[in-house]
PDB file of C-alpha atoms in Angstrom:
ATOM      1  CA  UNK A   1      -1.780   5.327   7.263  1.00 74.00           C
ATOM      2  CA  UNK A   2      -5.531   5.423   7.472  1.00 94.00           C
ATOM      3  CA  UNK A   3      -7.623   4.688   4.428  1.00 96.00           C
ATOM      4  CA  UNK A   4      -9.885   7.544   3.390  1.00 96.00           C
ATOM      5  CA  UNK A   5     -13.131   5.987   2.182  1.00 96.00           C
ATOM      6  CA  UNK A   6     -14.743   7.242  -0.984  1.00 95.00           C
ATOM      7  CA  UNK A   7     -13.508   9.091  -4.024  1.00 94.00           C
ATOM      8  CA  UNK A   8     -11.067  11.949  -3.360  1.00 95.00           C
ATOM      9  CA  UNK A   9      -8.900  14.337  -5.352  1.00 94.00           C
ATOM     10  CA  UNK A  10      -5.908  16.451  -4.395  1.00 95.00           C
ATOM     11  CA  UNK A  11      -6.371  19.973  -3.084  1.00 95.00           C
ATOM     12  CA  UNK A  12      -3.553  21.525  -5.153  1.00 95.00           C
ATOM     13  CA  UNK A  13      -4.169  24.586  -7.270  1.00 92.00           C
ATOM     14  CA  UNK A  14      -1.824  26.413  -9.559  1.00 93.00           C
ATOM     15  CA  UNK A  15       1.057  25.164 -11.692  1.00 95.00           C
ATOM     16  CA  UNK A  16       3.092  22.122 -10.793  1.00 96.00           C
ATOM     17  CA  UNK A  17       6.221  20.299 -11.888  1.00 98.00           C
ATOM     18  CA  UNK A  18       6.283  16.521 -11.719  1.00 98.00           C
ATOM     19  CA  UNK A  19       9.823  15.167 -11.647  1.00 98.00           C
ATOM     20  CA  UNK A  20      10.389  11.435 -12.091  1.00 98.00           C
ATOM     21  CA  UNK A  21      13.882  10.277 -11.146  1.00 97.00           C
ATOM     22  CA  UNK A  22      15.274   6.821 -10.694  1.00 97.00           C
ATOM     23  CA  UNK A  23      18.087   4.369 -10.993  1.00 97.00           C
ATOM     24  CA  UNK A  24      18.591   0.916 -12.431  1.00 97.00           C
ATOM     25  CA  UNK A  25      21.140  -1.516 -11.028  1.00 97.00           C
ATOM     26  CA  UNK A  26      22.859  -3.077 -14.029  1.00 97.00           C
ATOM     27  CA  UNK A  27      25.489  -5.107 -12.131  1.00 96.00           C
ATOM     28  CA  UNK A  28      24.351  -6.381  -8.705  1.00 94.00           C
ATOM     29  CA  UNK A  29      27.765  -7.757  -7.805  1.00 95.00           C
ATOM     30  CA  UNK A  30      29.263  -4.243  -7.896  1.00 96.00           C
ATOM     31  CA  UNK A  31      27.617  -3.185  -4.634  1.00 95.00           C
ATOM     32  CA  UNK A  32      30.299  -0.565  -3.964  1.00 95.00           C
ATOM     33  CA  UNK A  33      29.268   1.232  -7.154  1.00 95.00           C
ATOM     34  CA  UNK A  34      25.468   1.236  -6.993  1.00 94.00           C
ATOM     35  CA  UNK A  35      24.836   1.423  -3.229  1.00 96.00           C
ATOM     36  CA  UNK A  36      26.258   4.964  -2.898  1.00 95.00           C
ATOM     37  CA  UNK A  37      24.009   6.086  -5.764  1.00 95.00           C
ATOM     38  CA  UNK A  38      20.982   4.565  -4.020  1.00 95.00           C
ATOM     39  CA  UNK A  39      21.921   6.132  -0.668  1.00 96.00           C
ATOM     40  CA  UNK A  40      22.499   9.603  -2.107  1.00 96.00           C
ATOM     41  CA  UNK A  41      18.808  10.433  -2.465  1.00 95.00           C
ATOM     42  CA  UNK A  42      17.895  10.224   1.241  1.00 96.00           C
ATOM     43  CA  UNK A  43      20.007  13.209   2.339  1.00 97.00           C
ATOM     44  CA  UNK A  44      18.689  15.253  -0.603  1.00 97.00           C
ATOM     45  CA  UNK A  45      15.082  14.552   0.349  1.00 97.00           C
ATOM     46  CA  UNK A  46      15.766  15.381   4.006  1.00 97.00           C
ATOM     47  CA  UNK A  47      17.410  18.650   2.981  1.00 98.00           C
ATOM     48  CA  UNK A  48      14.471  19.582   0.757  1.00 98.00           C
ATOM     49  CA  UNK A  49      11.834  18.629   3.329  1.00 96.00           C
ATOM     50  CA  UNK A  50      13.579  20.826   5.919  1.00 97.00           C
ATOM     51  CA  UNK A  51      13.345  23.848   3.623  1.00 96.00           C
ATOM     52  CA  UNK A  52       9.742  24.689   2.615  1.00 93.00           C
ATOM     53  CA  UNK A  53      11.005  27.712   0.635  1.00 96.00           C
ATOM     54  CA  UNK A  54      12.857  25.344  -1.729  1.00 97.00           C
ATOM     55  CA  UNK A  55       9.729  24.796  -3.830  1.00 97.00           C
ATOM     56  CA  UNK A  56       9.817  21.057  -3.163  1.00 98.00           C
ATOM     57  CA  UNK A  57       6.315  19.802  -2.372  1.00 97.00           C
ATOM     58  CA  UNK A  58       6.998  16.129  -1.627  1.00 97.00           C
ATOM     59  CA  UNK A  59       7.884  12.719  -3.054  1.00 97.00           C
ATOM     60  CA  UNK A  60       6.782   9.112  -3.333  1.00 97.00           C
ATOM     61  CA  UNK A  61       9.233   6.200  -3.595  1.00 95.00           C
ATOM     62  CA  UNK A  62       8.604   2.952  -5.465  1.00 95.00           C
ATOM     63  CA  UNK A  63      10.441  -0.210  -6.420  1.00 93.00           C
ATOM     64  CA  UNK A  64       9.619  -0.803 -10.093  1.00 92.00           C
ATOM     65  CA  UNK A  65      11.407  -4.146 -10.236  1.00 92.00           C
ATOM     66  CA  UNK A  66      14.120  -6.003  -8.369  1.00 90.00           C
ATOM     67  CA  UNK A  67      16.708  -3.770 -10.038  1.00 95.00           C
ATOM     68  CA  UNK A  68      14.944  -0.456 -10.594  1.00 96.00           C
ATOM     69  CA  UNK A  69      13.748   2.226  -8.165  1.00 96.00           C
ATOM     70  CA  UNK A  70      11.758   5.334  -8.896  1.00 97.00           C
ATOM     71  CA  UNK A  71      11.124   8.543  -7.021  1.00 97.00           C
ATOM     72  CA  UNK A  72       8.159  10.685  -8.004  1.00 97.00           C
ATOM     73  CA  UNK A  73       8.658  14.290  -6.915  1.00 98.00           C
ATOM     74  CA  UNK A  74       6.331  17.284  -6.911  1.00 98.00           C
ATOM     75  CA  UNK A  75       7.707  20.821  -7.216  1.00 98.00           C
ATOM     76  CA  UNK A  76       6.175  24.291  -7.188  1.00 97.00           C
ATOM     77  CA  UNK A  77       7.826  25.181 -10.508  1.00 97.00           C
ATOM     78  CA  UNK A  78      10.742  24.324 -12.771  1.00 97.00           C
ATOM     79  CA  UNK A  79      12.891  27.214 -11.542  1.00 98.00           C
ATOM     80  CA  UNK A  80      12.801  25.812  -7.994  1.00 98.00           C
ATOM     81  CA  UNK A  81      13.819  22.366  -9.239  1.00 98.00           C
ATOM     82  CA  UNK A  82      16.638  23.758 -11.358  1.00 98.00           C
ATOM     83  CA  UNK A  83      17.851  26.062  -8.577  1.00 98.00           C
ATOM     84  CA  UNK A  84      18.208  23.055  -6.284  1.00 98.00           C
ATOM     85  CA  UNK A  85      19.924  20.911  -8.925  1.00 97.00           C
ATOM     86  CA  UNK A  86      22.502  23.623  -9.652  1.00 97.00           C
ATOM     87  CA  UNK A  87      23.100  24.777  -6.068  1.00 97.00           C
ATOM     88  CA  UNK A  88      26.709  23.872  -5.308  1.00 97.00           C
ATOM     89  CA  UNK A  89      26.048  24.193  -1.570  1.00 96.00           C
ATOM     90  CA  UNK A  90      23.193  21.654  -1.583  1.00 97.00           C
ATOM     91  CA  UNK A  91      23.315  17.840  -1.388  1.00 96.00           C
ATOM     92  CA  UNK A  92      22.545  17.274  -5.085  1.00 97.00           C
ATOM     93  CA  UNK A  93      25.699  18.817  -6.555  1.00 96.00           C
ATOM     94  CA  UNK A  94      28.245  16.613  -4.736  1.00 96.00           C
ATOM     95  CA  UNK A  95      26.099  13.509  -5.397  1.00 96.00           C
ATOM     96  CA  UNK A  96      25.961  14.352  -9.103  1.00 95.00           C
ATOM     97  CA  UNK A  97      29.689  14.980  -9.371  1.00 96.00           C
ATOM     98  CA  UNK A  98      30.406  11.750  -7.416  1.00 95.00           C
ATOM     99  CA  UNK A  99      28.205   9.808  -9.839  1.00 95.00           C
ATOM    100  CA  UNK A 100      30.051  11.246 -12.828  1.00 95.00           C
ATOM    101  CA  UNK A 101      33.448  10.581 -11.242  1.00 95.00           C
ATOM    102  CA  UNK A 102      32.721   7.050  -9.915  1.00 94.00           C
ATOM    103  CA  UNK A 103      30.263   5.675 -12.464  1.00 95.00           C
ATOM    104  CA  UNK A 104      30.388   7.855 -15.553  1.00 91.00           C
ATOM    105  CA  UNK A 105      29.757   5.627 -18.557  1.00 93.00           C
ATOM    106  CA  UNK A 106      30.884   2.308 -17.037  1.00 95.00           C
ATOM    107  CA  UNK A 107      27.358   0.865 -17.158  1.00 94.00           C
ATOM    108  CA  UNK A 108      27.191  -0.283 -13.524  1.00 95.00           C
ATOM    109  CA  UNK A 109      24.222   1.932 -12.700  1.00 96.00           C
ATOM    110  CA  UNK A 110      21.710   3.630 -14.936  1.00 96.00           C
ATOM    111  CA  UNK A 111      19.983   6.817 -13.840  1.00 96.00           C
ATOM    112  CA  UNK A 112      17.159   8.715 -15.461  1.00 97.00           C
ATOM    113  CA  UNK A 113      14.783  11.576 -14.974  1.00 97.00           C
ATOM    114  CA  UNK A 114      11.759  13.014 -16.695  1.00 98.00           C
ATOM    115  CA  UNK A 115      10.327  16.461 -15.988  1.00 98.00           C
ATOM    116  CA  UNK A 116       6.753  17.539 -16.662  1.00 98.00           C
ATOM    117  CA  UNK A 117       5.612  21.147 -16.276  1.00 97.00           C
ATOM    118  CA  UNK A 118       1.867  21.234 -15.664  1.00 96.00           C
ATOM    119  CA  UNK A 119      -0.149  24.429 -16.013  1.00 94.00           C
ATOM    120  CA  UNK A 120      -2.570  25.349 -13.253  1.00 91.00           C
ATOM    121  CA  UNK A 121      -5.803  23.401 -13.600  1.00 87.00           C
ATOM    122  CA  UNK A 122      -4.233  20.931 -16.045  1.00 91.00           C
ATOM    123  CA  UNK A 123      -3.779  17.964 -13.768  1.00 91.00           C
ATOM    124  CA  UNK A 124      -6.136  15.382 -12.381  1.00 90.00           C
ATOM    125  CA  UNK A 125      -5.916  12.950  -9.499  1.00 93.00           C
ATOM    126  CA  UNK A 126      -8.374  10.437  -8.118  1.00 93.00           C
ATOM    127  CA  UNK A 127      -7.851   8.407  -4.964  1.00 95.00           C
ATOM    128  CA  UNK A 128     -10.555   5.831  -4.206  1.00 96.00           C
ATOM    129  CA  UNK A 129     -10.413   4.180  -0.788  1.00 97.00           C
ATOM    130  CA  UNK A 130      -6.735   5.067  -0.434  1.00 96.00           C
ATOM    131  CA  UNK A 131      -4.526   6.372   2.328  1.00 95.00           C
ATOM    132  CA  UNK A 132      -3.005   9.761   1.505  1.00 92.00           C
ATOM    133  CA  UNK A 133      -0.758   9.255  -1.519  1.00 96.00           C
ATOM    134  CA  UNK A 134       1.053  11.270  -4.179  1.00 96.00           C
ATOM    135  CA  UNK A 135       0.135  14.895  -4.578  1.00 96.00           C
ATOM    136  CA  UNK A 136      -2.872  14.369  -2.306  1.00 96.00           C
ATOM    137  CA  UNK A 137      -0.543  13.397   0.536  1.00 96.00           C
ATOM    138  CA  UNK A 138       1.204  16.774   0.346  1.00 95.00           C
ATOM    139  CA  UNK A 139      -1.583  19.103  -0.809  1.00 95.00           C
ATOM    140  CA  UNK A 140      -4.364  17.406   1.125  1.00 96.00           C
ATOM    141  CA  UNK A 141      -7.429  15.753  -0.339  1.00 96.00           C
ATOM    142  CA  UNK A 142     -11.005  16.844  -0.867  1.00 95.00           C
ATOM    143  CA  UNK A 143     -14.012  14.877  -2.078  1.00 94.00           C
ATOM    144  CA  UNK A 144     -14.000  14.340  -5.840  1.00 91.00           C
ATOM    145  CA  UNK A 145     -17.350  15.727  -6.854  1.00 85.00           C
ATOM    146  CA  UNK A 146     -19.044  16.244 -10.186  1.00 74.00           C
ATOM    147  CA  UNK A 147     -19.627  13.869 -13.016  1.00 67.00           C
ATOM    148  CA  UNK A 148     -17.195  11.130 -13.894  1.00 65.00           C
ATOM    149  CA  UNK A 149     -16.735  12.970 -17.219  1.00 64.00           C
ATOM    150  CA  UNK A 150     -15.575  16.219 -15.567  1.00 67.00           C
ATOM    151  CA  UNK A 151     -11.928  15.120 -15.560  1.00 66.00           C
ATOM    152  CA  UNK A 152     -12.102  14.048 -19.195  1.00 69.00           C
ATOM    153  CA  UNK A 153     -13.559  17.421 -20.188  1.00 69.00           C
ATOM    154  CA  UNK A 154     -11.066  19.395 -18.093  1.00 64.00           C
ATOM    155  CA  UNK A 155      -8.053  17.442 -19.313  1.00 69.00           C
ATOM    156  CA  UNK A 156      -9.057  17.673 -22.970  1.00 70.00           C
ATOM    157  CA  UNK A 157      -9.607  21.418 -22.638  1.00 67.00           C
ATOM    158  CA  UNK A 158      -6.224  21.936 -20.952  1.00 66.00           C
ATOM    159  CA  UNK A 159      -4.527  19.806 -23.614  1.00 66.00           C
ATOM    160  CA  UNK A 160      -5.896  22.059 -26.325  1.00 63.00           C
ATOM    161  CA  UNK A 161      -8.389  19.623 -27.811  1.00 58.00           C
ATOM    162  CA  UNK A 162     -12.088  20.254 -28.032  1.00 50.00           C
ATOM    163  CA  UNK A 163     -13.328  16.666 -28.411  1.00 50.00           C
ATOM    164  CA  UNK A 164     -15.458  15.387 -25.553  1.00 44.00           C
TER     165      UNK A 164
END
């Protein structure tokens, strides 16, 4: 990926859902338990990427440590995310039921997710001398203009505080 010189921001407008999902390997020696959990996400992402109407915007993958992985996802809205999660004909449902059947509460693998609903105009991103990344990779980037305090003012206003 090419580095885009300068200070950029994403070109997304409107509401957004940020979905953080990941897994933690608690017992490395039980490869047959945690590897299927790790491998389950790829087919889901391929399915979502092939269907622009799904509301899925894109994702970034990261290793947080030698035992923990994280996937940062961007969605159009919560309803789209929930519709996918509950769709019994999509890849997520069988992966979720397999996790519950094969892992359940045995402690081999930990999974987690966090969901953040962001109102339109209530997010901020800055990419300085970076290749396309995160929301900017999927929504495109534009030069970040204005004062360095503009983000602080916008974020405080959207959070319901009036301090500057």
